[in-house]
Amino acid sequence: MKYQVERLVQAALATLPADILPTDISPTVVVERTRDPAHGDFATNVALQLAKPARRNPRQLAEAIVAALAPTDLIEKVEIAGPGFINFHLSARAYQEELARIFDLGPTYGYSARPAGERIVVEFVSANPTGPLHVGHGRQAALGDALSALLQTQGYEVTREFYYNDAGVQIHNLALSVQARARGLKPGDPEWPADAYNGEYIQDIAADFLAKKTVHAADGEPVKANGKVDDLDAIRKFAVAYLRHEQDIDLQKFGVRFDVYYLESSLYTDGRVERTVETLIKNGKTYEKDGALWLRTTEYGDDKDRVMRKSDGTYTYFVPDVAYHVTKWERGFRRAINIQGSDHHGTIARVRAGLQALNIGIPQGYPDYVLHKMVRVMRDGQEVKISKRAGSYVTLRDLIDWVGRDAVRFFLVSRKADAEFVFDVDLALAQTEENPVFYVQYAHARVCSVFRQLAEKGLVHEREIGELNIARLTETYEKTLIRKLTAYPEVLESAATSHEPHQLAHYLRELAGEFHTYYNAVQFLVDDVGLRNARLNLIAATRQVLENGLKILGVSAPEKM
RNA sequence: GCCCCCGUAGCUCAGUGGAUAGAGCGACCGCCUCCUAAGCGGUAGGUCGCAGGUUCAAUUCCUGCCGGGGGCGCCA
């Protein structure tokens, strides 16, 4: 709908004579939803924007624009208001057409009509296979999956990707930890390794290793333990497979699926890390100092150069990271979005610098990042900092067990990523008024209930009759609800392009609110067939939009509560 | 010291270069002979951290300061 108004204004501007609007001015028309319904449905400030360059009084200019608008039955009334805003009041017909689109498109209502077809990779979670997923990973999973779904509504072909840091020191420490547990040691013992992982899950892995069990991660081969305590390599393989499988279970419980698991170790085995380093050396972007190899990241805006190859001959973590991002580019992803904790923000400059220094045509801002702040968990009015299984942090599994998947997913995307988040377990558990998840789901269930009652009365919903009677939906709360419903495609576009899924969560909360108001104000199952079906159309459309929006967030839309 | 993010109602948070700054919770007052009261209506509550600047217009953009969080490793 917004587009239609935008195009209308644009066309009007194009027809203005040069003495009113000089031809060298090419304005970008911004049409917005009005905040106050008295100002109509949409408004543009284009006359105010143009007033200065055109050296004209804004109201005068607005009048000229309005006069040049092509006639259309989508708009009932155009007004000039305040200093020079142009307000558009849509016709009942415009709304009827939009409601019809909701029915016709169903689950795909709100999707962008433009077939972008561009491929984009969204990387998220990317947890080290050294322990259970924590609540921060949960925030990433909720954000990443919702953002991916949002991008899909805009026509992108999205790949959800998980990067496994299965090489490096932390994996070695994991193997040592399991080995120590297998030998009967525990944290605090004198022989317990210094950098070991202390969580209880290490004991579980050791026990299964000794019992010669088999584990199977989502995309790997089954790994059978040989039970030999001295075989550190076997322990490492088993422990990694074990923890990857554990993470698979958590993610599945959370309703998040990945298309690609990319293993850091593969970057070494297929020579990509070496090739990356060679290219950087060849391009003259490196130098030797103190027995280490350095990358001149300062040439690309970093505040100091960074070590690539340590004096012991191993690489620092960002080297495989650069090699990894080259594969994203080479796999045809012209856009890449990484979702990470804000504690990683310092690494962004390094990775981008490495990609630039390779000089293979990757643009400067590649990849994009969405950084999120920490999650703190409150329960019974106190912060929860530890869990039995992981030791030093609350796991995603704990959270899902406590409050259920729907609440966790909705809560974790309901705030801007860059704001700190306090997860209130008691609030999420409350199946009462103040819990936003239940509030939205309840709206959906209530519509379903109305249709069940309709069937019990032996009646059917007749859409065409409703459409003929849409003009009878004249109450304020009916108009407000229609307006809200038809804003849905704009919300999806905005949330997708700004990488902000929380916009959708807020929208759904508001939409549910408008519905509850409506529900309370009128009876739907009235004897008047025309009015009844007009109202049923409206709430059926509401149900559809609620369902579509919740699906994007990975939250269920129950028919009964 | 440097870099990034945040600072809006008692609390948790939305929002915007424009027309009276919003929601939920909490407080207070109302609403079930009626499709789920897990709901709805109303009242109260704000110098949008502080100070400058840009603009016809700043809570929104810029600069500085104050307060909170995170990051500044030959760790990942």
XYZ file of C-alpha atoms (C1' of nucleotides) in Angstrom:
637
model
C 0.000 0.000 0.000
C 2.800 2.339 0.942
C 4.420 1.740 -2.415
C 1.264 2.705 -4.244
C 1.155 6.039 -2.455
C 4.857 6.583 -3.006
C 4.544 5.986 -6.725
C 1.604 8.334 -6.903
C 3.558 11.170 -5.314
C 6.584 10.480 -7.457
C 4.498 10.627 -10.611
C 2.938 13.880 -9.473
C 6.339 15.436 -8.861
C 7.484 14.450 -12.319
C 4.647 16.399 -13.904
C 5.339 19.639 -12.049
C 6.465 22.484 -14.339
C 10.046 23.664 -14.013
C 9.053 27.056 -12.657
C 7.585 25.388 -9.588
C 10.061 22.567 -9.146
C 13.404 23.073 -10.936
C 14.342 19.956 -12.897
C 17.744 19.593 -11.288
C 16.130 18.665 -7.990
C 15.440 14.954 -7.646
C 13.871 14.309 -4.294
C 13.529 10.968 -2.564
C 9.912 10.627 -1.597
C 9.408 9.324 1.907
C 5.897 8.192 2.689
C 5.173 7.169 6.256
C 2.362 5.786 8.314
C 0.822 8.555 10.346
C 0.954 8.405 14.081
C -2.402 10.076 14.527
C -5.337 8.592 12.563
C -6.764 12.099 12.239
C -3.889 12.705 9.853
C -5.043 9.946 7.554
C -3.221 6.713 6.796
C -0.065 7.911 5.134
C 1.772 11.211 5.055
C 4.710 12.680 3.230
C 6.898 15.608 4.153
C 8.234 15.923 0.624
C 6.947 19.493 0.234
C 8.867 20.521 3.348
C 11.986 18.838 2.052
C 11.696 20.547 -1.299
C 10.787 23.976 -0.002
C 14.341 25.135 0.355
C 15.948 23.909 -2.877
C 12.869 24.969 -4.862
C 12.777 28.298 -3.018
C 9.080 28.001 -2.489
C 6.671 28.167 0.356
C 6.129 24.527 1.460
C 2.349 24.787 1.625
C 2.218 26.295 -1.853
C 4.400 23.484 -3.104
C 2.205 20.920 -1.385
C -0.817 22.361 -3.145
C 0.892 22.031 -6.500
C 1.782 18.420 -5.765
C -1.738 17.571 -4.652
C -3.175 19.169 -7.767
C -0.872 17.018 -9.892
C -1.879 13.717 -8.262
C -3.451 11.293 -10.698
C -7.002 10.325 -9.761
C -7.324 6.931 -8.096
C -10.046 5.059 -6.274
C -7.569 3.924 -3.636
C -7.527 7.321 -2.020
C -10.560 8.931 -0.547
C -9.144 12.232 0.551
C -5.878 14.188 0.413
C -5.194 17.007 2.823
C -2.463 19.525 3.373
C -1.738 19.992 7.031
C 0.540 21.797 9.405
C 3.591 23.386 7.834
C 3.144 21.430 4.588
C 2.538 17.747 5.229
C 0.433 15.943 2.672
C -1.909 13.466 4.326
C -3.557 10.612 2.478
C -6.781 8.958 3.597
C -7.230 5.587 1.935
C -10.604 4.443 0.658
C -12.537 1.447 1.944
C -11.815 -0.113 -1.415
C -8.071 0.106 -0.866
C -8.480 -1.731 2.412
C -10.751 -4.307 0.948
C -8.187 -5.108 -1.711
C -5.503 -5.494 0.924
C -7.677 -7.786 3.042
C -8.344 -9.844 -0.068
C -4.594 -10.130 -0.561
C -4.252 -11.557 2.952
C -6.761 -14.303 2.111
C -5.364 -14.998 -1.329
C -1.728 -15.123 -0.293
C -2.275 -16.789 3.072
C 1.046 -17.938 4.526
C 3.023 -15.792 2.091
C 1.119 -12.584 2.770
C 3.614 -9.859 3.536
C 6.339 -11.268 1.350
C 8.025 -8.841 -0.944
C 6.663 -8.896 -4.457
C 10.102 -8.151 -5.793
C 11.915 -11.342 -6.653
C 15.372 -10.521 -5.338
C 16.763 -14.021 -5.709
C 20.064 -12.858 -4.251
C 21.927 -15.389 -2.153
C 22.859 -14.434 1.370
C 24.551 -16.364 4.137
C 23.617 -15.767 7.755
C 26.127 -17.185 10.199
C 25.085 -17.573 13.804
C 25.580 -19.525 17.016
C 28.968 -20.847 15.828
C 29.644 -22.138 19.316
C 32.860 -23.937 20.134
C 32.212 -27.646 20.631
C 33.650 -27.443 24.114
C 30.492 -27.253 26.186
C 26.723 -26.839 26.223
C 25.120 -23.840 24.530
C 24.582 -20.914 26.865
C 21.872 -18.274 26.883
C 23.953 -15.961 24.697
C 23.965 -18.648 22.018
C 20.223 -18.794 22.511
C 19.953 -15.117 21.750
C 22.011 -15.629 18.607
C 19.942 -18.603 17.552
C 16.681 -16.710 18.034
C 17.999 -13.603 16.284
C 19.698 -15.446 13.460
C 16.819 -17.730 12.658
C 14.294 -14.880 12.750
C 16.493 -12.636 10.630
C 16.987 -15.438 8.127
C 13.246 -15.960 7.883
C 12.721 -12.220 7.491
C 15.237 -12.057 4.664
C 13.459 -14.934 2.973
C 10.244 -12.916 2.997
C 12.115 -10.276 1.028
C 13.059 -12.724 -1.687
C 16.571 -13.595 -0.559
C 17.805 -17.119 -0.896
C 19.146 -17.598 2.616
C 21.704 -20.103 3.863
C 21.813 -20.604 7.630
C 25.342 -21.488 8.553
C 27.125 -22.678 11.685
C 30.914 -22.358 11.869
C 32.550 -24.907 14.123
C 35.815 -23.941 15.753
C 36.933 -27.537 15.961
C 40.630 -26.776 15.659
C 42.932 -24.969 18.023
C 43.901 -24.803 21.646
C 40.438 -24.972 23.158
C 39.824 -28.376 21.590
C 43.115 -29.618 22.944
C 42.061 -28.434 26.397
C 38.750 -30.213 25.987
C 40.519 -33.487 25.199
C 42.817 -33.067 28.192
C 39.821 -32.368 30.423
C 38.004 -35.514 29.339
C 41.188 -37.547 29.675
C 41.701 -36.274 33.201
C 38.121 -37.182 34.147
C 38.567 -40.598 32.542
C 41.538 -41.104 34.829
C 39.347 -40.370 37.802
C 40.600 -36.842 38.449
C 38.292 -33.953 39.201
C 38.591 -30.167 39.378
C 40.713 -29.136 42.341
C 42.904 -32.232 42.319
C 46.628 -31.426 42.158
C 47.041 -33.149 38.770
C 43.926 -31.545 37.258
C 45.046 -29.637 34.093
C 45.318 -25.880 34.507
C 43.176 -24.814 31.536
C 40.659 -27.636 31.829
C 36.891 -27.301 31.526
C 35.330 -27.903 34.910
C 31.666 -28.520 34.084
C 29.975 -31.758 35.015
C 29.331 -32.597 31.385
C 33.019 -33.461 31.035
C 32.444 -36.341 33.441
C 29.536 -37.548 31.265
C 31.723 -37.552 28.176
C 34.498 -39.415 29.977
C 32.048 -42.048 31.221
C 30.651 -42.616 27.728
C 34.142 -42.745 26.288
C 35.158 -45.428 28.777
C 31.930 -47.305 28.048
C 32.928 -47.303 24.354
C 29.698 -45.653 23.279
C 28.971 -44.246 19.830
C 27.885 -40.645 19.173
C 26.584 -39.105 15.990
C 26.540 -35.365 15.237
C 24.069 -33.959 12.708
C 26.254 -33.827 9.624
C 29.197 -36.075 10.566
C 30.060 -39.736 10.685
C 29.237 -41.736 13.829
C 32.183 -41.818 16.207
C 32.751 -44.897 18.383
C 34.875 -44.506 21.485
C 37.699 -46.991 21.929
C 37.912 -46.442 25.674
C 41.700 -46.076 25.638
C 42.585 -43.383 28.147
C 46.016 -42.729 26.633
C 44.688 -42.170 23.112
C 44.252 -38.388 23.281
C 43.378 -38.143 19.590
C 40.535 -40.621 20.004
C 39.315 -38.749 23.063
C 39.354 -35.474 21.148
C 37.326 -36.862 18.249
C 34.831 -38.463 20.561
C 34.448 -35.386 22.765
C 33.889 -33.072 19.789
C 31.297 -35.394 18.263
C 29.639 -35.783 21.650
C 29.316 -32.048 22.260
C 28.239 -31.316 18.710
C 25.503 -33.874 19.194
C 24.496 -32.203 22.454
C 24.269 -28.864 20.679
C 22.218 -30.479 17.919
C 19.726 -31.620 20.530
C 19.467 -28.124 22.016
C 19.029 -26.474 18.638
C 16.421 -28.964 17.601
C 14.522 -28.328 20.807
C 14.768 -24.652 19.980
C 13.398 -25.176 16.484
C 16.503 -23.933 14.710
C 17.942 -25.749 11.717
C 21.115 -25.051 9.808
C 21.763 -25.623 6.128
C 25.530 -25.779 6.430
C 27.936 -26.731 9.195
C 31.346 -25.415 8.260
C 34.271 -26.964 10.088
C 37.289 -24.854 10.889
C 39.461 -27.961 10.707
C 38.573 -28.361 7.035
C 40.226 -25.024 6.267
C 43.514 -26.509 7.362
C 43.101 -29.883 5.687
C 42.149 -28.436 2.305
C 45.022 -25.936 2.358
C 42.896 -22.799 2.443
C 44.650 -21.371 5.471
C 48.050 -21.819 3.853
C 46.868 -20.306 0.575
C 45.431 -17.314 2.378
C 48.701 -16.666 4.169
C 50.683 -17.059 0.957
C 48.506 -14.562 -0.862
C 48.838 -12.034 1.932
C 52.625 -12.401 1.876
C 52.688 -12.136 -1.913
C 50.608 -8.971 -1.756
C 53.211 -7.403 0.514
C 50.781 -6.951 3.370
C 52.884 -8.796 5.961
C 56.206 -8.518 7.733
C 58.305 -10.546 10.175
C 59.003 -9.257 13.657
C 60.026 -10.977 16.896
C 59.883 -14.346 15.157
C 56.214 -13.853 14.222
C 54.436 -12.948 10.998
C 52.323 -9.783 11.163
C 49.529 -8.460 8.985
C 49.426 -4.723 8.260
C 45.843 -4.307 9.401
C 46.538 -0.646 10.214
C 46.433 -0.011 6.458
C 42.731 -0.830 6.719
C 41.795 1.175 9.749
C 42.798 -1.152 12.597
C 44.605 0.590 15.452
C 47.545 -1.772 15.423
C 48.981 -4.520 13.263
C 48.085 -8.084 14.209
C 50.057 -11.274 14.531
C 49.056 -13.904 11.974
C 51.575 -16.614 12.669
C 52.894 -16.956 16.178
C 56.561 -17.589 16.864
C 55.644 -21.215 17.592
C 54.481 -21.561 13.987
C 50.735 -21.829 14.643
C 48.208 -19.294 13.381
C 46.158 -16.889 15.417
C 42.424 -17.482 15.284
C 41.591 -14.769 12.783
C 43.638 -16.307 9.970
C 41.316 -19.289 9.463
C 38.477 -16.818 9.986
C 39.668 -14.810 6.972
C 40.088 -18.004 4.940
C 36.562 -18.987 5.975
C 35.085 -15.712 4.770
C 36.840 -16.119 1.462
C 34.858 -19.321 1.026
C 31.637 -17.431 1.623
C 32.552 -15.027 -1.145
C 33.691 -17.835 -3.453
C 30.534 -19.806 -2.776
C 28.657 -16.943 -4.375
C 27.367 -15.076 -1.352
C 27.634 -11.425 -2.270
C 26.129 -10.623 1.096
C 27.039 -12.211 4.392
C 25.685 -11.423 7.844
C 27.372 -12.615 11.014
C 25.571 -12.606 14.307
C 27.929 -12.452 17.239
C 28.245 -11.280 20.797
C 29.418 -7.706 21.105
C 32.525 -8.957 22.882
C 33.742 -9.941 19.418
C 33.497 -6.466 17.987
C 37.247 -6.000 18.134
C 37.726 -8.795 15.610
C 35.599 -7.199 12.903
C 38.312 -4.810 11.749
C 40.802 -7.674 11.584
C 38.703 -9.987 9.463
C 37.697 -7.216 7.093
C 41.295 -6.016 6.830
C 42.450 -9.527 5.983
C 39.820 -9.813 3.256
C 40.829 -6.437 1.795
C 44.516 -7.271 1.861
C 43.844 -10.367 -0.238
C 42.718 -8.002 -2.989
C 40.297 -10.422 -4.614
C 37.390 -8.049 -5.145
C 35.609 -8.433 -1.802
C 33.917 -5.135 -0.875
C 35.069 -3.163 2.152
C 32.096 -3.718 4.402
C 32.092 -7.492 3.900
C 30.766 -9.198 5.948
C 27.955 -7.401 7.792
C 27.686 -7.892 11.524
C 24.809 -7.901 13.952
C 26.263 -7.680 17.432
C 24.196 -8.467 20.479
C 24.741 -7.672 24.127
C 24.789 -10.011 27.055
C 21.845 -11.884 28.474
C 21.385 -12.068 32.221
C 18.921 -14.486 33.732
C 16.749 -13.523 36.690
C 14.750 -16.002 38.703
C 12.899 -15.422 41.960
C 14.222 -11.877 41.899
C 17.843 -12.973 41.804
C 20.393 -13.330 39.057
C 21.161 -16.934 38.108
C 24.799 -17.336 37.210
C 25.565 -21.010 37.329
C 24.124 -24.288 36.257
C 25.023 -27.750 37.445
C 25.772 -29.085 33.999
C 27.947 -26.317 32.615
C 29.353 -24.932 35.823
C 29.924 -21.285 35.147
C 26.890 -20.302 33.074
C 23.189 -20.864 32.483
C 22.559 -23.105 29.493
C 20.029 -22.678 26.742
C 18.663 -26.073 27.705
C 18.002 -24.885 31.260
C 16.051 -21.925 29.924
C 13.963 -24.020 27.538
C 13.262 -26.535 30.299
C 12.130 -23.771 32.626
C 9.851 -21.723 30.396
C 9.411 -23.542 27.087
C 10.641 -22.865 23.614
C 8.000 -20.322 22.597
C 8.701 -17.985 25.479
C 12.470 -18.234 25.076
C 12.326 -17.479 21.384
C 9.876 -14.623 21.673
C 11.642 -13.023 24.622
C 15.093 -13.203 23.068
C 14.035 -11.374 19.905
C 11.821 -8.861 21.631
C 14.645 -6.423 22.334
C 17.085 -4.624 20.115
C 20.177 -6.785 19.730
C 22.451 -4.044 21.004
C 20.592 -3.608 24.259
C 21.474 -5.717 27.258
C 18.801 -8.223 28.013
C 17.504 -9.334 31.370
C 15.602 -12.578 30.953
C 12.979 -12.728 33.665
C 12.157 -16.396 34.128
C 9.198 -15.657 36.372
C 7.680 -13.341 33.779
C 8.163 -15.896 31.008
C 6.496 -18.533 33.170
C 3.528 -16.385 34.022
C 0.602 -17.632 31.985
C -1.172 -14.425 32.802
C -1.762 -10.906 31.668
C 1.759 -9.548 31.670
C 3.413 -12.192 29.531
C 3.677 -10.921 25.925
C 4.067 -14.365 24.383
C 0.822 -15.607 25.826
C -0.855 -12.345 24.995
C -0.093 -12.773 21.290
C -0.802 -16.502 21.242
C -4.036 -15.934 23.113
C -5.224 -13.549 20.422
C -4.668 -16.260 17.851
C -6.422 -18.878 19.967
C -9.359 -16.554 20.511
C -9.950 -16.128 16.781
C -9.819 -19.883 16.356
C -12.322 -20.237 19.155
C -14.741 -17.880 17.429
C -14.615 -20.019 14.309
C -15.219 -23.135 16.360
C -18.314 -21.497 17.845
C -19.409 -20.543 14.342
C -19.240 -24.169 13.249
C -21.090 -25.307 16.354
C -23.902 -23.006 15.394
C -24.001 -24.683 12.023
C -22.858 -21.545 10.214
C -20.050 -21.002 7.728
C -17.786 -18.073 7.036
C -18.605 -16.593 3.653
C -15.777 -14.395 2.537
C -17.544 -12.868 -0.487
C -20.463 -11.687 1.600
C -17.996 -10.132 3.995
C -16.215 -8.335 1.186
C -19.466 -6.831 -0.046
C -20.061 -5.478 3.440
C -16.624 -4.151 4.326
C -17.984 -0.614 4.323
C -19.970 -1.535 7.428
C -16.793 -1.841 9.459
C -16.940 1.776 10.509
C -16.046 1.701 14.191
C -12.752 3.198 15.283
C -11.424 -0.110 16.600
C -12.273 -1.792 13.316
C -10.432 0.790 11.283
C -7.496 0.698 13.661
C -7.267 -3.075 13.354
C -7.438 -2.958 9.556
C -4.759 -0.305 9.432
C -2.545 -2.372 11.698
C -3.043 -5.523 9.655
C -2.180 -3.901 6.375
C 1.030 -2.465 7.811
C 2.419 -5.983 8.150
C 4.319 -6.066 4.834
C 5.997 -2.790 5.736
C 7.040 -4.202 9.102
C 8.612 -7.235 7.456
C 10.538 -5.122 5.012
C 11.765 -2.757 7.662
C 12.735 -5.503 10.109
C 14.570 -7.409 7.366
C 16.497 -4.517 5.879
C 17.524 -3.064 9.217
C 18.336 -6.535 10.598
C 16.032 -5.941 13.552
C 13.681 -8.839 14.273
C 12.446 -7.099 17.426
C 10.362 -4.823 15.209
C 8.230 -7.820 14.306
C 7.856 -8.919 17.928
C 6.639 -5.459 18.873
C 4.298 -5.326 15.944
C 2.695 -8.635 16.905
C 2.194 -7.401 20.435
C 0.418 -4.330 19.089
C -1.653 -6.275 16.600
C -2.776 -8.652 19.336
C -3.698 -5.641 21.453
C -5.889 -4.172 18.715
C -7.578 -7.520 18.318
C -8.295 -7.945 22.022
C -9.832 -4.496 22.062
C -12.020 -5.419 19.130
C -12.975 -8.745 20.658
C -14.138 -7.016 23.765
C -16.066 -4.328 21.956
C -18.292 -6.351 19.641
C -19.947 -9.697 19.069
C -18.764 -11.401 15.913
C -21.447 -14.071 15.695
C -24.379 -11.757 15.097
C -27.541 -12.606 13.173
C -26.909 -9.968 10.498
C -25.214 -12.089 7.813
C -23.474 -9.200 6.069
C -22.059 -7.671 9.215
C -21.124 -11.060 10.618
C -19.097 -12.018 7.583
C -17.441 -8.616 7.325
C -16.252 -9.009 10.905
C -15.229 -12.610 10.349
C -13.152 -11.488 7.390
C -11.358 -9.042 9.583
C -10.555 -11.484 12.348
C -9.677 -14.284 9.941
C -7.163 -11.934 8.357
C -5.867 -11.121 11.834
C -5.416 -14.790 12.569
C -3.475 -15.226 9.345
C -1.104 -12.346 10.036
C -0.525 -13.445 13.633
C 0.279 -16.935 12.434
C 2.625 -15.671 9.716
C 4.472 -13.372 12.088
C 4.834 -15.941 14.853
C 6.137 -18.467 12.372
C 8.936 -16.107 11.380
C 9.916 -15.788 15.024
C 9.774 -19.567 15.490
C 6.882 -19.356 17.926
C 3.834 -21.609 17.681
C 0.344 -20.280 17.044
C -1.917 -22.507 19.157
C -5.561 -22.928 18.192
C -6.561 -23.522 21.771
C -5.099 -22.482 25.068
C 44.194 5.938 27.629
C 41.677 4.201 23.005
C 37.317 1.669 20.424
C 31.967 -0.087 20.307
C 27.005 -0.074 22.540
C 23.430 1.866 26.013
C 21.234 6.189 29.071
C 13.243 7.909 27.297
C 7.321 7.239 32.911
C 8.554 4.109 39.714
C 10.233 -0.791 36.826
C 11.163 -3.423 31.851
C 11.535 -1.357 27.218
C 9.622 0.737 22.092
C 9.984 5.052 18.927
C 11.094 9.332 15.551
C 14.754 15.230 11.617
C 8.681 17.278 12.039
C 2.320 18.116 13.814
C -0.134 16.681 21.678
C 6.762 11.391 23.170
C 4.345 5.469 23.356
C 3.454 0.161 25.303
C 3.545 -3.437 29.167
C 4.213 -4.089 34.360
C 3.394 -1.747 39.086
C -0.553 1.972 41.565
C -5.677 3.614 41.545
C -11.053 3.302 39.518
C -14.372 0.468 36.569
C -16.268 -4.030 33.122
C -18.236 -11.313 32.813
C -27.109 -13.144 32.050
C -22.724 -12.237 26.138
C -17.808 -15.857 20.971
C -11.749 -18.134 26.412
C -11.807 -11.973 32.227
C -4.937 -15.940 30.129
C -9.217 -10.212 28.293
C -11.031 -4.885 27.966
C -11.891 0.514 29.333
C -10.223 4.689 32.279
C -6.938 7.750 35.816
C -2.150 9.016 37.567
C 3.013 9.230 36.067
C 8.235 12.223 31.493
C 12.795 19.366 31.518
C 13.588 11.859 26.216
C 21.465 11.760 31.189
C 23.924 17.069 30.999
C 25.925 21.197 27.960
C 26.846 23.275 23.332
C 26.272 23.130 17.784
C 23.792 22.186 12.725
C 18.480 22.973 10.927
C 12.534 26.330 9.078
C 12.143 22.131 12.777
C 16.470 18.017 17.330
C 14.401 13.364 22.163
C 16.241 11.926 16.960
C 22.140 14.350 13.499
C 27.344 16.373 15.242
C 30.916 17.597 19.394
C 32.192 17.476 24.520
C 31.117 15.796 29.382
C 28.744 12.447 33.139
C 26.847 7.436 34.293
C 26.431 1.873 32.958
C 28.124 -2.481 29.960
C 31.655 -4.803 26.634
C 36.389 -4.894 24.092
C 41.520 -3.411 23.554
C 46.895 -10.894 23.794
C 52.126 -14.253 19.675
C 43.520 -16.479 23.900
C 39.386 -17.990 20.918
